[in-house]
């Protein structure tokens, strides 16, 4: 590129980003532009915060680094107090990691407010998964996919608390339209106007201020059980359920349940903070949001017509056939034979001091804490599954940095990303972590195509309707910094929030086991959420102990430089019931012309929804453009026209015209 | 089998070409009559006759330039049937038909569509009162209009879909035909037949679809041909969708590019069409499929609703069809006048003959 890079230029080039001085010039211009300074004012040790930056500008900065320097920064890279020298170093490192992986694609779209904010818009890929899961569509699915949490409050003003909370919810529903979001039975979402009946979630109150201890305990147990197993369903009402239990001694508990169909984990954090901020102060006003979740979805709909998207799609598609199998964890039972209601949890915390030590150790080894935790989980899984080549799934809360407000908007932005991990033998943990970070970064630069879409294509190629990535890793380390304003611990009439007194439950479909790491009250929490029916308890105990032991050895510095013990086998062993090896030999597809009236009716319904000719009874729904949402629509039309009902799972078991016709006929006789 | 029959001599024009040499071979194998093979290049025609496995004694080879009326008349003289496999049909039109009829012979054209038939009918020769002229005796038009009738034998159809195509080399002459086959008399792109009329812009191209009998993912372009339109009317179907199938978008792009530049002589567009077809064949060799799919009005009726026919060589298969049409004429199975082969050949018998033919890889009727 010959033209000089000006502060308003929207382009960076590979040459520039591989030349450190050029990178620094680009970064200095970005800072100068955002902070209204002269580039000359910025010295290596100036911190973004001290120069007048804030968390909003920090996110905007990450967006500009991505578009101009073509480097994707991780959540934890973009702290408000980063110094220029630190940022420059991080950008160089990320750039080197991405060098042989190709650079992050420039995101070629903009988010703009839609003309009609109440118009329906499609579900995002992960939302589709949750929606279909709620219809019993997947093995390992629940009536609702949701997060439940309750937290202790002390010093509560019992007279004012309920009014303050109710008023805060109303104002929050005004501020964040997604609190008024609904999903229709065909799988489209829309936002109710604030004045619509039932649009604003109602706060439920349990006043136990004068109740004896045993009633308090019973109510808590009952409320937890109910809210953990019956989540809010945006198909029927608000996607959030807020309750408060007033307790003796000016104490209380705040209960919140949020549907994953409309809110992701990042949004849950934002909502909790905003709820407390509004509860604390009747006059608090949150900075207005220019865009909402629907605007983001509308913008993303334009992505597939861009070259950048096509390039990312091709990148993934070219790798699918060589991806490894998921960790072959031994199972007690076939997932399709169980109907779990809750996921079990193992949880331990690292103290703030130990967490600080872990961060320092990670920094010394040039890896992010998230990458180190992913590597630790992979090592644990490798030992548990007995092989070193593993396909992991990860939940990604990152939103594409398309607008400066994006990090403050709530919605179901989350996506997944598949991460293949090849663990070497006789390597140190430091080496494994560095390699894991490189691989993760390489894959993350191609995130314009959602992992849900990638998984769908992988399932199609592997000829399976079972989850291809049921072992999940999720890290929100660094999210607090990226969101900005810290969690208010004081909430006016609601008193003080006791973060140490926190109970939570999560149910996500298509997950056998998930490791989550997040910051809590200054420390770090390590959690396994898993489907209890699937695993032998002693296996989970051993794996969790292995994981936490490894984390502790990384925090105290002893775990980095000794060779990591791993099995010799690269590929998954093939004995007994294991994850990734559940598909029986598929019966050879029953091909041929459509055989009877029912098959002809079905082919017609498929044609209407898929816009492609269906000329063979062996046609696989997922090979001709079908997805889980369309499955729901097919079954709803089948029921309307013929009165025959088929469950989503029965369809998935034999997703052909012949298979569906057989399932429909069996349904009648049953 | 005797080499000579009462039926006399069958003349095949264009006998050195891909279509003609197969017609010569099949006619010789069937022993339908003695053969006279005409081509512009006598040596190439001799070689083709030899390669077709026909003894030199059974096939006289003559040099014929279709543009020379005297040579054409001489060739036709003494033939009971003249089979024209020479092109391009937009140039040939009714020239050979008129010469054949004037010589007292019946006529078969392995190509020749509605436009050629209309040209002959415009000033119909009186010989048509006793003699027959059969056009469109190839794969498409031809089999594409004939075989779908098998699906309507057991009851009326609500919808008929036809898909014909694959990967096949296109010679320069065929490329000109392909470039000329648009506009009135040929067909309408993106149209469907619905409720007794042509509905323009009713269909969209199907990109990257899997179709039974076709290899991998293909692209199907809606084109309501004159033949498909007549088929729809004849069968009384409520809807007919006719698609031309390509293995890539190269050919449709080449054709569209050419049509967008009609200020340029058509010959200049030929290389790009030829190259596009060659590139398609280079991917996985030549192959061609005919797929017909019927949706009966009575959803529960029995009887076949789908027919798949696969061949490695679409041109060669046209030669087979032309030979079958000639046989039908010899047997007296065709009434006098001008006809499309689809209207006068027996679909069941034709299918049986194709099943037995070495150029047909697969026939699946179910």
Tab-separated table of N, CA and C in Angstrom, chain B residues 35-114:
chain	number	residue	atom	x	y	z
B	35	UNK	N	-27.232	-49.983	-46.350
B	35	UNK	CA	-26.934	-48.637	-45.887
B	35	UNK	C	-26.187	-47.823	-46.937
B	36	UNK	N	-26.499	-46.581	-46.942
B	36	UNK	CA	-25.747	-45.626	-47.744
B	36	UNK	C	-25.321	-44.520	-46.784
B	37	UNK	N	-24.033	-44.279	-46.710
B	37	UNK	CA	-23.542	-43.314	-45.724
B	37	UNK	C	-22.970	-42.104	-46.455
B	38	UNK	N	-23.491	-40.930	-46.108
B	38	UNK	CA	-23.035	-39.707	-46.762
B	38	UNK	C	-22.313	-38.803	-45.778
B	39	UNK	N	-21.226	-38.187	-46.273
B	39	UNK	CA	-20.498	-37.225	-45.449
B	39	UNK	C	-19.725	-36.315	-46.379
B	40	UNK	N	-19.334	-35.169	-45.842
B	40	UNK	CA	-18.577	-34.255	-46.681
B	40	UNK	C	-17.196	-34.859	-46.959
B	41	UNK	N	-16.625	-35.496	-45.974
B	41	UNK	CA	-15.281	-36.071	-46.081
B	41	UNK	C	-15.414	-37.591	-46.187
B	42	UNK	N	-15.206	-38.099	-47.393
B	42	UNK	CA	-15.437	-39.529	-47.677
B	42	UNK	C	-14.504	-40.414	-46.839
B	43	UNK	N	-13.240	-39.974	-46.735
B	43	UNK	CA	-12.280	-40.813	-46.004
B	43	UNK	C	-12.675	-40.960	-44.533
B	44	UNK	N	-13.086	-39.834	-43.956
B	44	UNK	CA	-13.500	-39.884	-42.544
B	44	UNK	C	-14.735	-40.759	-42.386
B	45	UNK	N	-15.607	-40.689	-43.376
B	45	UNK	CA	-16.830	-41.503	-43.299
B	45	UNK	C	-16.478	-42.988	-43.389
B	46	UNK	N	-15.514	-43.331	-44.278
B	46	UNK	CA	-15.100	-44.750	-44.392
B	46	UNK	C	-14.541	-45.240	-43.055
B	47	UNK	N	-13.691	-44.395	-42.502
B	47	UNK	CA	-13.084	-44.774	-41.218
B	47	UNK	C	-14.155	-44.967	-40.156
B	48	UNK	N	-15.148	-44.058	-40.166
B	48	UNK	CA	-16.214	-44.144	-39.167
B	48	UNK	C	-17.011	-45.423	-39.352
B	49	UNK	N	-17.272	-45.779	-40.590
B	49	UNK	CA	-18.045	-46.997	-40.878
B	49	UNK	C	-17.261	-48.220	-40.389
B	50	UNK	N	-15.946	-48.200	-40.636
B	50	UNK	CA	-15.112	-49.306	-40.171
B	50	UNK	C	-15.139	-49.396	-38.653
B	51	UNK	N	-14.950	-48.243	-38.024
B	51	UNK	CA	-14.946	-48.220	-36.557
B	51	UNK	C	-16.282	-48.646	-35.979
B	52	UNK	N	-17.360	-48.346	-36.721
B	52	UNK	CA	-18.694	-48.730	-36.238
B	52	UNK	C	-18.914	-50.225	-36.399
B	53	UNK	N	-17.926	-50.918	-36.993
B	53	UNK	CA	-18.010	-52.370	-37.116
B	53	UNK	C	-18.919	-52.820	-38.246
B	54	UNK	N	-19.085	-51.981	-39.226
B	54	UNK	CA	-19.956	-52.336	-40.351
B	54	UNK	C	-19.067	-52.743	-41.535
B	55	UNK	N	-19.346	-53.921	-42.103
B	55	UNK	CA	-18.559	-54.395	-43.242
B	55	UNK	C	-18.725	-53.425	-44.409
B	56	UNK	N	-17.609	-53.149	-45.099
B	56	UNK	CA	-17.623	-52.189	-46.201
B	56	UNK	C	-18.652	-52.595	-47.250
B	57	UNK	N	-18.878	-53.899	-47.386
B	57	UNK	CA	-19.816	-54.363	-48.400
B	57	UNK	C	-21.260	-53.968	-48.081
B	58	UNK	N	-21.519	-53.660	-46.775
B	58	UNK	CA	-22.905	-53.381	-46.387
B	58	UNK	C	-23.220	-51.900	-46.343
B	59	UNK	N	-22.201	-51.071	-46.513
B	59	UNK	CA	-22.446	-49.640	-46.435
B	59	UNK	C	-21.674	-48.918	-47.528
B	60	UNK	N	-22.416	-48.367	-48.456
B	60	UNK	CA	-21.775	-47.568	-49.512
B	60	UNK	C	-21.518	-46.177	-48.966
B	61	UNK	N	-20.331	-45.682	-49.197
B	61	UNK	CA	-20.012	-44.343	-48.681
B	61	UNK	C	-19.968	-43.355	-49.831
B	62	UNK	N	-20.675	-42.240	-49.677
B	62	UNK	CA	-20.725	-41.214	-50.717
B	62	UNK	C	-20.305	-39.868	-50.131
B	63	UNK	N	-19.622	-39.082	-50.953
B	63	UNK	CA	-19.313	-37.722	-50.528
B	63	UNK	C	-20.510	-36.827	-50.825
B	64	UNK	N	-20.996	-36.127	-49.787
B	64	UNK	CA	-22.152	-35.241	-49.994
B	64	UNK	C	-21.920	-33.922	-49.273
B	65	UNK	N	-22.139	-32.833	-50.023
B	65	UNK	CA	-22.148	-31.518	-49.383
B	65	UNK	C	-23.606	-31.066	-49.358
B	66	UNK	N	-24.122	-30.891	-48.160
B	66	UNK	CA	-25.547	-30.563	-48.024
B	66	UNK	C	-25.934	-29.288	-48.757
B	67	UNK	N	-24.924	-28.446	-48.981
B	67	UNK	CA	-25.232	-27.176	-49.650
B	67	UNK	C	-25.346	-27.343	-51.162
B	68	UNK	N	-25.020	-28.542	-51.639
B	68	UNK	CA	-25.074	-28.805	-53.095
B	68	UNK	C	-26.330	-29.625	-53.401
B	69	UNK	N	-27.397	-28.969	-53.932
B	69	UNK	CA	-28.684	-29.649	-54.151
B	69	UNK	C	-28.530	-30.892	-55.024
B	70	UNK	N	-27.658	-30.856	-56.020
B	70	UNK	CA	-27.514	-31.996	-56.936
B	70	UNK	C	-26.943	-33.193	-56.177
B	71	UNK	N	-25.898	-32.947	-55.392
B	71	UNK	CA	-25.302	-34.043	-54.607
B	71	UNK	C	-26.311	-34.628	-53.626
B	72	UNK	N	-27.084	-33.718	-53.013
B	72	UNK	CA	-28.072	-34.141	-52.030
B	72	UNK	C	-29.137	-35.013	-52.697
B	73	UNK	N	-29.611	-34.564	-53.867
B	73	UNK	CA	-30.639	-35.313	-54.600
B	73	UNK	C	-30.096	-36.675	-54.999
B	74	UNK	N	-28.851	-36.703	-55.426
B	74	UNK	CA	-28.244	-37.977	-55.844
B	74	UNK	C	-28.161	-38.939	-54.685
B	75	UNK	N	-27.802	-38.375	-53.502
B	75	UNK	CA	-27.694	-39.238	-52.321
B	75	UNK	C	-29.049	-39.845	-51.961
B	76	UNK	N	-30.090	-39.012	-52.003
B	76	UNK	CA	-31.415	-39.462	-51.568
B	76	UNK	C	-32.049	-40.429	-52.566
B	77	UNK	N	-31.679	-40.283	-53.781
B	77	UNK	CA	-32.303	-41.090	-54.825
B	77	UNK	C	-32.068	-42.580	-54.572
B	78	UNK	N	-33.169	-43.330	-54.484
B	78	UNK	CA	-33.040	-44.765	-54.244
B	78	UNK	C	-33.123	-45.158	-52.792
B	79	UNK	N	-33.152	-44.156	-51.869
B	79	UNK	CA	-33.286	-44.481	-50.450
B	79	UNK	C	-34.768	-44.598	-50.102
B	80	UNK	N	-35.064	-45.544	-49.209
B	80	UNK	CA	-36.442	-45.581	-48.701
B	80	UNK	C	-36.582	-44.674	-47.485
B	81	UNK	N	-35.497	-44.520	-46.729
B	81	UNK	CA	-35.481	-43.600	-45.583
B	81	UNK	C	-34.161	-42.834	-45.620
B	82	UNK	N	-34.234	-41.544	-45.400
B	82	UNK	CA	-33.018	-40.761	-45.238
B	82	UNK	C	-32.962	-40.277	-43.783
B	83	UNK	N	-31.853	-40.636	-43.110
B	83	UNK	CA	-31.671	-40.220	-41.713
B	83	UNK	C	-30.623	-39.113	-41.697
B	84	UNK	N	-31.034	-37.930	-41.280
B	84	UNK	CA	-30.059	-36.846	-41.248
B	84	UNK	C	-29.472	-36.666	-39.859
B	85	UNK	N	-28.149	-36.886	-39.782
B	85	UNK	CA	-27.445	-36.666	-38.513
B	85	UNK	C	-26.469	-35.501	-38.650
B	86	UNK	N	-26.575	-34.744	-39.739
B	86	UNK	CA	-25.653	-33.630	-39.964
B	86	UNK	C	-26.269	-32.342	-39.431
B	87	UNK	N	-25.435	-31.471	-39.019
B	87	UNK	CA	-25.908	-30.196	-38.493
B	87	UNK	C	-25.150	-29.049	-39.122
B	88	UNK	N	-25.204	-27.875	-38.616
B	88	UNK	CA	-26.110	-27.533	-37.512
B	88	UNK	C	-27.559	-27.413	-37.989
B	89	UNK	N	-28.462	-27.766	-37.137
B	89	UNK	CA	-29.839	-27.881	-37.581
B	89	UNK	C	-30.442	-26.524	-37.928
B	90	UNK	N	-29.892	-25.460	-37.334
B	90	UNK	CA	-30.448	-24.150	-37.689
B	90	UNK	C	-30.168	-23.827	-39.159
B	91	UNK	N	-29.074	-24.421	-39.715
B	91	UNK	CA	-28.745	-24.195	-41.122
B	91	UNK	C	-29.458	-25.212	-41.994
B	92	UNK	N	-29.489	-26.454	-41.514
B	92	UNK	CA	-30.096	-27.534	-42.303
B	92	UNK	C	-31.598	-27.307	-42.439
B	93	UNK	N	-32.221	-26.966	-41.306
B	93	UNK	CA	-33.675	-26.779	-41.277
B	93	UNK	C	-34.380	-27.896	-42.044
B	94	UNK	N	-35.104	-27.540	-43.122
B	94	UNK	CA	-35.868	-28.554	-43.859
B	94	UNK	C	-35.207	-28.942	-45.179
B	95	UNK	N	-33.963	-28.510	-45.422
B	95	UNK	CA	-33.296	-28.755	-46.714
B	95	UNK	C	-33.262	-30.240	-47.059
B	96	UNK	N	-32.740	-31.036	-46.116
B	96	UNK	CA	-32.581	-32.462	-46.396
B	96	UNK	C	-33.945	-33.150	-46.450
B	97	UNK	N	-34.857	-32.704	-45.596
B	97	UNK	CA	-36.202	-33.283	-45.590
B	97	UNK	C	-36.843	-33.142	-46.966
B	98	UNK	N	-36.744	-31.948	-47.526
B	98	UNK	CA	-37.354	-31.722	-48.845
B	98	UNK	C	-36.698	-32.601	-49.918
B	99	UNK	N	-35.371	-32.727	-49.859
B	99	UNK	CA	-34.673	-33.558	-50.852
B	99	UNK	C	-35.093	-35.020	-50.708
B	100	UNK	N	-35.203	-35.483	-49.458
B	100	UNK	CA	-35.575	-36.880	-49.228
B	100	UNK	C	-36.980	-37.149	-49.749
B	101	UNK	N	-37.904	-36.253	-49.372
B	101	UNK	CA	-39.301	-36.440	-49.784
B	101	UNK	C	-39.418	-36.399	-51.306
B	102	UNK	N	-38.670	-35.481	-51.935
B	102	UNK	CA	-38.713	-35.361	-53.392
B	102	UNK	C	-38.230	-36.651	-54.045
B	103	UNK	N	-37.317	-37.355	-53.349
B	103	UNK	CA	-36.798	-38.612	-53.894
B	103	UNK	C	-37.711	-39.782	-53.530
B	104	UNK	N	-38.824	-39.483	-52.837
B	104	UNK	CA	-39.767	-40.551	-52.496
B	104	UNK	C	-39.390	-41.295	-51.226
B	105	UNK	N	-38.493	-40.706	-50.428
B	105	UNK	CA	-38.061	-41.382	-49.203
B	105	UNK	C	-38.762	-40.782	-47.987
B	106	UNK	N	-38.860	-41.578	-46.911
B	106	UNK	CA	-39.253	-41.028	-45.616
B	106	UNK	C	-38.030	-40.342	-45.025
B	107	UNK	N	-38.304	-39.525	-43.979
B	107	UNK	CA	-37.203	-38.718	-43.457
B	107	UNK	C	-37.148	-38.798	-41.937
B	108	UNK	N	-35.906	-38.915	-41.403
B	108	UNK	CA	-35.676	-38.848	-39.959
B	108	UNK	C	-34.616	-37.788	-39.701
B	109	UNK	N	-34.870	-36.933	-38.739
B	109	UNK	CA	-33.859	-35.940	-38.372
B	109	UNK	C	-33.498	-36.156	-36.899
B	110	UNK	N	-32.210	-36.458	-36.648
B	110	UNK	CA	-31.772	-36.731	-35.267
B	110	UNK	C	-31.838	-35.479	-34.403
B	111	UNK	N	-31.882	-34.319	-35.044
B	111	UNK	CA	-32.071	-33.070	-34.304
B	111	UNK	C	-33.344	-32.436	-34.852
B	112	UNK	N	-33.237	-31.195	-35.289
B	112	UNK	CA	-34.383	-30.588	-35.970
B	112	UNK	C	-35.560	-30.410	-35.026
B	113	UNK	N	-35.767	-29.197	-34.564
B	113	UNK	CA	-36.837	-28.974	-33.617
B	113	UNK	C	-38.037	-28.327	-34.289
B	114	UNK	N	-38.867	-27.707	-33.467
B	114	UNK	CA	-40.106	-27.108	-33.945
B	114	UNK	C	-39.868	-26.140	-35.104
